Amino acid sequence: MRWWNGLCVLAMLAPSAAAEPLRPYVVEGDAITRSLTGRPGDAENGRRLVMDRHRSLCVLCHAAPLPDPHLQGTLAPALAGAGSRLSEGQIRLRIVDMKRLVPDSIMPAYYRTDGLTRVAASFRDRPILTAEEIEDVVAFLVTLKE
């Protein structure tokens, strides 16, 4: 039984992002103004991703207006009102690679594979989230107005 539980944990932590080449994007100031996919994301799927502690990891550090606030983090800024404070492009860059703005940030680069250190073997050469998932999370976060 112990082997089975370990297998389940490994399956939950394994990234779902396919090992496909990253889509190109352009950083303009403090934003990536264009969608990584060329189309808007699905805000409801983005909400599910933000809540998923094993997939996106967002609520490990951030609090958000979501169920189970006692299971949410306080290490990073609250996500409530993110859509009022930041533009869609600013949110996108922060998810893609916050370290471009704050090099010593503890937030992982969700859509970067080069120049990273201390990366788990299952995440090497693949982003944490796919371009579609990034757009879904962006679509959700822009709805969070105060």
PDB file of C-alpha atoms in Angstrom:
ATOM      1  CA  MET A   1       0.000   0.000   0.000  1.00  0.00           C
ATOM      2  CA  ARG A   2       2.837   2.384   0.764  1.00  0.00           C
ATOM      3  CA  TRP A   3       4.195   1.983  -2.813  1.00  0.00           C
ATOM      4  CA  TRP A   4       0.770   2.846  -4.242  1.00  0.00           C
ATOM      5  CA  ASN A   5       0.497   6.025  -2.124  1.00  0.00           C
ATOM      6  CA  GLY A   6       3.949   7.111  -3.277  1.00  0.00           C
ATOM      7  CA  LEU A   7       2.990   6.501  -6.889  1.00  0.00           C
ATOM      8  CA  CYS A   8      -0.123   8.640  -6.468  1.00  0.00           C
ATOM      9  CA  VAL A   9       1.922  11.504  -5.013  1.00  0.00           C
ATOM     10  CA  LEU A  10       4.391  11.347  -7.898  1.00  0.00           C
ATOM     11  CA  ALA A  11       1.539  11.341 -10.415  1.00  0.00           C
ATOM     12  CA  MET A  12      -0.038  14.387  -8.758  1.00  0.00           C
ATOM     13  CA  LEU A  13       3.222  16.326  -8.824  1.00  0.00           C
ATOM     14  CA  ALA A  14       4.166  15.439 -12.390  1.00  0.00           C
ATOM     15  CA  PRO A  15       3.755  18.389 -14.756  1.00  0.00           C
ATOM     16  CA  SER A  16       1.108  18.169 -17.426  1.00  0.00           C
ATOM     17  CA  ALA A  17       2.767  20.668 -19.747  1.00  0.00           C
ATOM     18  CA  ALA A  18       3.834  18.874 -22.890  1.00  0.00           C
ATOM     19  CA  ALA A  19       7.487  19.073 -23.897  1.00  0.00           C
ATOM     20  CA  GLU A  20       6.740  21.348 -26.825  1.00  0.00           C
ATOM     21  CA  PRO A  21       8.742  24.433 -27.785  1.00  0.00           C
ATOM     22  CA  LEU A  22       7.793  27.594 -25.936  1.00  0.00           C
ATOM     23  CA  ARG A  23       5.778  30.032 -27.989  1.00  0.00           C
ATOM     24  CA  PRO A  24       7.558  33.312 -28.652  1.00  0.00           C
ATOM     25  CA  TYR A  25       6.428  36.456 -26.856  1.00  0.00           C
ATOM     26  CA  VAL A  26       7.522  40.074 -26.653  1.00  0.00           C
ATOM     27  CA  VAL A  27       8.011  41.922 -23.374  1.00  0.00           C
ATOM     28  CA  GLU A  28       7.001  45.581 -23.662  1.00  0.00           C
ATOM     29  CA  GLY A  29       8.052  47.469 -20.532  1.00  0.00           C
ATOM     30  CA  ASP A  30       6.508  45.528 -17.641  1.00  0.00           C
ATOM     31  CA  ALA A  31       4.027  43.527 -19.702  1.00  0.00           C
ATOM     32  CA  ILE A  32       3.459  40.910 -22.366  1.00  0.00           C
ATOM     33  CA  THR A  33       0.569  42.592 -24.146  1.00  0.00           C
ATOM     34  CA  ARG A  34      -0.294  39.825 -26.612  1.00  0.00           C
ATOM     35  CA  SER A  35      -1.791  36.468 -25.716  1.00  0.00           C
ATOM     36  CA  LEU A  36       0.658  33.565 -25.878  1.00  0.00           C
ATOM     37  CA  THR A  37      -1.933  31.608 -27.852  1.00  0.00           C
ATOM     38  CA  GLY A  38      -3.472  34.389 -29.945  1.00  0.00           C
ATOM     39  CA  ARG A  39      -6.829  33.987 -28.191  1.00  0.00           C
ATOM     40  CA  PRO A  40      -8.328  34.698 -24.781  1.00  0.00           C
ATOM     41  CA  GLY A  41      -8.108  32.131 -22.019  1.00  0.00           C
ATOM     42  CA  ASP A  42     -10.929  30.385 -20.177  1.00  0.00           C
ATOM     43  CA  ALA A  43     -11.449  32.188 -16.851  1.00  0.00           C
ATOM     44  CA  GLU A  44     -13.253  29.240 -15.232  1.00  0.00           C
ATOM     45  CA  ASN A  45     -10.390  26.891 -16.061  1.00  0.00           C
ATOM     46  CA  GLY A  46      -7.999  29.569 -14.787  1.00  0.00           C
ATOM     47  CA  ARG A  47      -9.911  29.659 -11.498  1.00  0.00           C
ATOM     48  CA  ARG A  48      -9.569  25.880 -11.188  1.00  0.00           C
ATOM     49  CA  LEU A  49      -5.838  26.111 -11.933  1.00  0.00           C
ATOM     50  CA  VAL A  50      -5.269  28.839  -9.346  1.00  0.00           C
ATOM     51  CA  MET A  51      -7.068  26.715  -6.735  1.00  0.00           C
ATOM     52  CA  ASP A  52      -5.052  23.596  -7.610  1.00  0.00           C
ATOM     53  CA  ARG A  53      -2.284  23.432  -5.001  1.00  0.00           C
ATOM     54  CA  HIS A  54      -0.481  20.628  -6.875  1.00  0.00           C
ATOM     55  CA  ARG A  55      -0.679  21.989 -10.402  1.00  0.00           C
ATOM     56  CA  SER A  56      -0.224  25.760 -10.366  1.00  0.00           C
ATOM     57  CA  LEU A  57       0.945  26.155  -6.777  1.00  0.00           C
ATOM     58  CA  CYS A  58      -0.585  29.689  -6.671  1.00  0.00           C
ATOM     59  CA  VAL A  59      -2.447  29.385  -3.368  1.00  0.00           C
ATOM     60  CA  LEU A  60       0.616  28.001  -1.625  1.00  0.00           C
ATOM     61  CA  CYS A  61       1.930  31.596  -1.515  1.00  0.00           C
ATOM     62  CA  HIS A  62      -1.033  33.816  -2.469  1.00  0.00           C
ATOM     63  CA  ALA A  63      -4.409  34.342  -0.815  1.00  0.00           C
ATOM     64  CA  ALA A  64      -7.301  34.672  -3.237  1.00  0.00           C
ATOM     65  CA  PRO A  65     -11.069  35.154  -3.074  1.00  0.00           C
ATOM     66  CA  LEU A  66     -11.598  31.406  -3.305  1.00  0.00           C
ATOM     67  CA  PRO A  67     -12.939  28.666  -1.018  1.00  0.00           C
ATOM     68  CA  ASP A  68     -10.799  27.424   1.869  1.00  0.00           C
ATOM     69  CA  PRO A  69      -8.964  30.669   2.738  1.00  0.00           C
ATOM     70  CA  HIS A  70      -7.290  28.870   5.661  1.00  0.00           C
ATOM     71  CA  LEU A  71      -5.381  26.744   3.105  1.00  0.00           C
ATOM     72  CA  GLN A  72      -3.989  29.767   1.265  1.00  0.00           C
ATOM     73  CA  GLY A  73      -0.603  31.400   1.623  1.00  0.00           C
ATOM     74  CA  THR A  74       0.538  34.758   2.917  1.00  0.00           C
ATOM     75  CA  LEU A  75       4.068  34.849   1.470  1.00  0.00           C
ATOM     76  CA  ALA A  76       3.077  36.849  -1.608  1.00  0.00           C
ATOM     77  CA  PRO A  77       0.592  39.620  -2.407  1.00  0.00           C
ATOM     78  CA  ALA A  78      -3.097  38.731  -2.230  1.00  0.00           C
ATOM     79  CA  LEU A  79      -4.693  38.117  -5.618  1.00  0.00           C
ATOM     80  CA  ALA A  80      -7.944  39.898  -4.703  1.00  0.00           C
ATOM     81  CA  GLY A  81      -8.155  43.016  -6.866  1.00  0.00           C
ATOM     82  CA  ALA A  82      -5.335  41.904  -9.195  1.00  0.00           C
ATOM     83  CA  GLY A  83      -7.485  42.839 -12.199  1.00  0.00           C
ATOM     84  CA  SER A  84      -7.865  46.374 -10.816  1.00  0.00           C
ATOM     85  CA  ARG A  85      -4.176  46.869 -10.003  1.00  0.00           C
ATOM     86  CA  LEU A  86      -2.584  45.351 -13.090  1.00  0.00           C
ATOM     87  CA  SER A  87      -3.326  45.195 -16.798  1.00  0.00           C
ATOM     88  CA  GLU A  88      -3.810  41.873 -18.572  1.00  0.00           C
ATOM     89  CA  GLY A  89      -0.311  42.178 -20.038  1.00  0.00           C
ATOM     90  CA  GLN A  90       1.250  42.952 -16.664  1.00  0.00           C
ATOM     91  CA  ILE A  91      -0.428  39.903 -15.142  1.00  0.00           C
ATOM     92  CA  ARG A  92       0.770  37.757 -18.046  1.00  0.00           C
ATOM     93  CA  LEU A  93       4.437  38.769 -17.604  1.00  0.00           C
ATOM     94  CA  ARG A  94       4.274  38.152 -13.857  1.00  0.00           C
ATOM     95  CA  ILE A  95       3.071  34.597 -14.471  1.00  0.00           C
ATOM     96  CA  VAL A  96       5.369  33.885 -17.418  1.00  0.00           C
ATOM     97  CA  ASP A  97       8.525  35.088 -15.622  1.00  0.00           C
ATOM     98  CA  MET A  98       8.285  37.330 -12.547  1.00  0.00           C
ATOM     99  CA  LYS A  99      12.067  37.236 -12.231  1.00  0.00           C
ATOM    100  CA  ARG A 100      12.317  39.591 -15.233  1.00  0.00           C
ATOM    101  CA  LEU A 101      10.796  42.241 -12.976  1.00  0.00           C
ATOM    102  CA  VAL A 102      12.068  41.135  -9.554  1.00  0.00           C
ATOM    103  CA  PRO A 103      15.163  38.929  -9.948  1.00  0.00           C
ATOM    104  CA  ASP A 104      15.103  37.683  -6.350  1.00  0.00           C
ATOM    105  CA  SER A 105      11.365  36.889  -6.369  1.00  0.00           C
ATOM    106  CA  ILE A 106      10.371  33.528  -4.889  1.00  0.00           C
ATOM    107  CA  MET A 107       7.692  33.169  -7.570  1.00  0.00           C
ATOM    108  CA  PRO A 108       8.654  30.526 -10.116  1.00  0.00           C
ATOM    109  CA  ALA A 109       8.862  31.296 -13.816  1.00  0.00           C
ATOM    110  CA  TYR A 110       5.807  29.449 -15.117  1.00  0.00           C
ATOM    111  CA  TYR A 111       6.707  29.689 -18.814  1.00  0.00           C
ATOM    112  CA  ARG A 112      10.478  29.552 -18.964  1.00  0.00           C
ATOM    113  CA  THR A 113      12.901  26.654 -19.234  1.00  0.00           C
ATOM    114  CA  ASP A 114      16.356  28.214 -19.646  1.00  0.00           C
ATOM    115  CA  GLY A 115      18.698  29.581 -17.003  1.00  0.00           C
ATOM    116  CA  LEU A 116      16.844  27.956 -14.107  1.00  0.00           C
ATOM    117  CA  THR A 117      18.531  26.261 -11.157  1.00  0.00           C
ATOM    118  CA  ARG A 118      17.346  23.610  -8.713  1.00  0.00           C
ATOM    119  CA  VAL A 119      14.679  22.277 -11.077  1.00  0.00           C
ATOM    120  CA  ALA A 120      13.074  18.906 -10.342  1.00  0.00           C
ATOM    121  CA  ALA A 121      13.831  16.308 -13.012  1.00  0.00           C
ATOM    122  CA  SER A 122      10.167  16.072 -14.035  1.00  0.00           C
ATOM    123  CA  PHE A 123      10.117  19.810 -14.835  1.00  0.00           C
ATOM    124  CA  ARG A 124      13.388  20.055 -16.778  1.00  0.00           C
ATOM    125  CA  ASP A 125      12.988  21.348 -20.318  1.00  0.00           C
ATOM    126  CA  ARG A 126       9.268  22.023 -19.885  1.00  0.00           C
ATOM    127  CA  PRO A 127       7.327  24.943 -18.450  1.00  0.00           C
ATOM    128  CA  ILE A 128       5.232  24.571 -15.309  1.00  0.00           C
ATOM    129  CA  LEU A 129       2.121  25.637 -17.244  1.00  0.00           C
ATOM    130  CA  THR A 130       1.317  25.490 -20.953  1.00  0.00           C
ATOM    131  CA  ALA A 131       0.655  28.640 -22.966  1.00  0.00           C
ATOM    132  CA  GLU A 132      -3.067  27.802 -22.842  1.00  0.00           C
ATOM    133  CA  GLU A 133      -2.983  27.404 -19.065  1.00  0.00           C
ATOM    134  CA  ILE A 134      -1.134  30.719 -18.683  1.00  0.00           C
ATOM    135  CA  GLU A 135      -3.894  32.408 -20.687  1.00  0.00           C
ATOM    136  CA  ASP A 136      -6.568  30.703 -18.570  1.00  0.00           C
ATOM    137  CA  VAL A 137      -4.971  31.970 -15.345  1.00  0.00           C
ATOM    138  CA  VAL A 138      -4.622  35.469 -16.846  1.00  0.00           C
ATOM    139  CA  ALA A 139      -8.303  35.393 -17.873  1.00  0.00           C
ATOM    140  CA  PHE A 140      -9.288  34.525 -14.306  1.00  0.00           C
ATOM    141  CA  LEU A 141      -7.027  37.039 -12.573  1.00  0.00           C
ATOM    142  CA  VAL A 142      -8.244  39.976 -14.691  1.00  0.00           C
ATOM    143  CA  THR A 143     -11.762  39.260 -13.359  1.00  0.00           C
ATOM    144  CA  LEU A 144     -10.599  39.879  -9.775  1.00  0.00           C
ATOM    145  CA  LYS A 145     -11.656  43.498  -9.335  1.00  0.00           C
ATOM    146  CA  GLU A 146     -12.033  45.243  -5.995  1.00  0.00           C
TER     147      GLU A 146
END
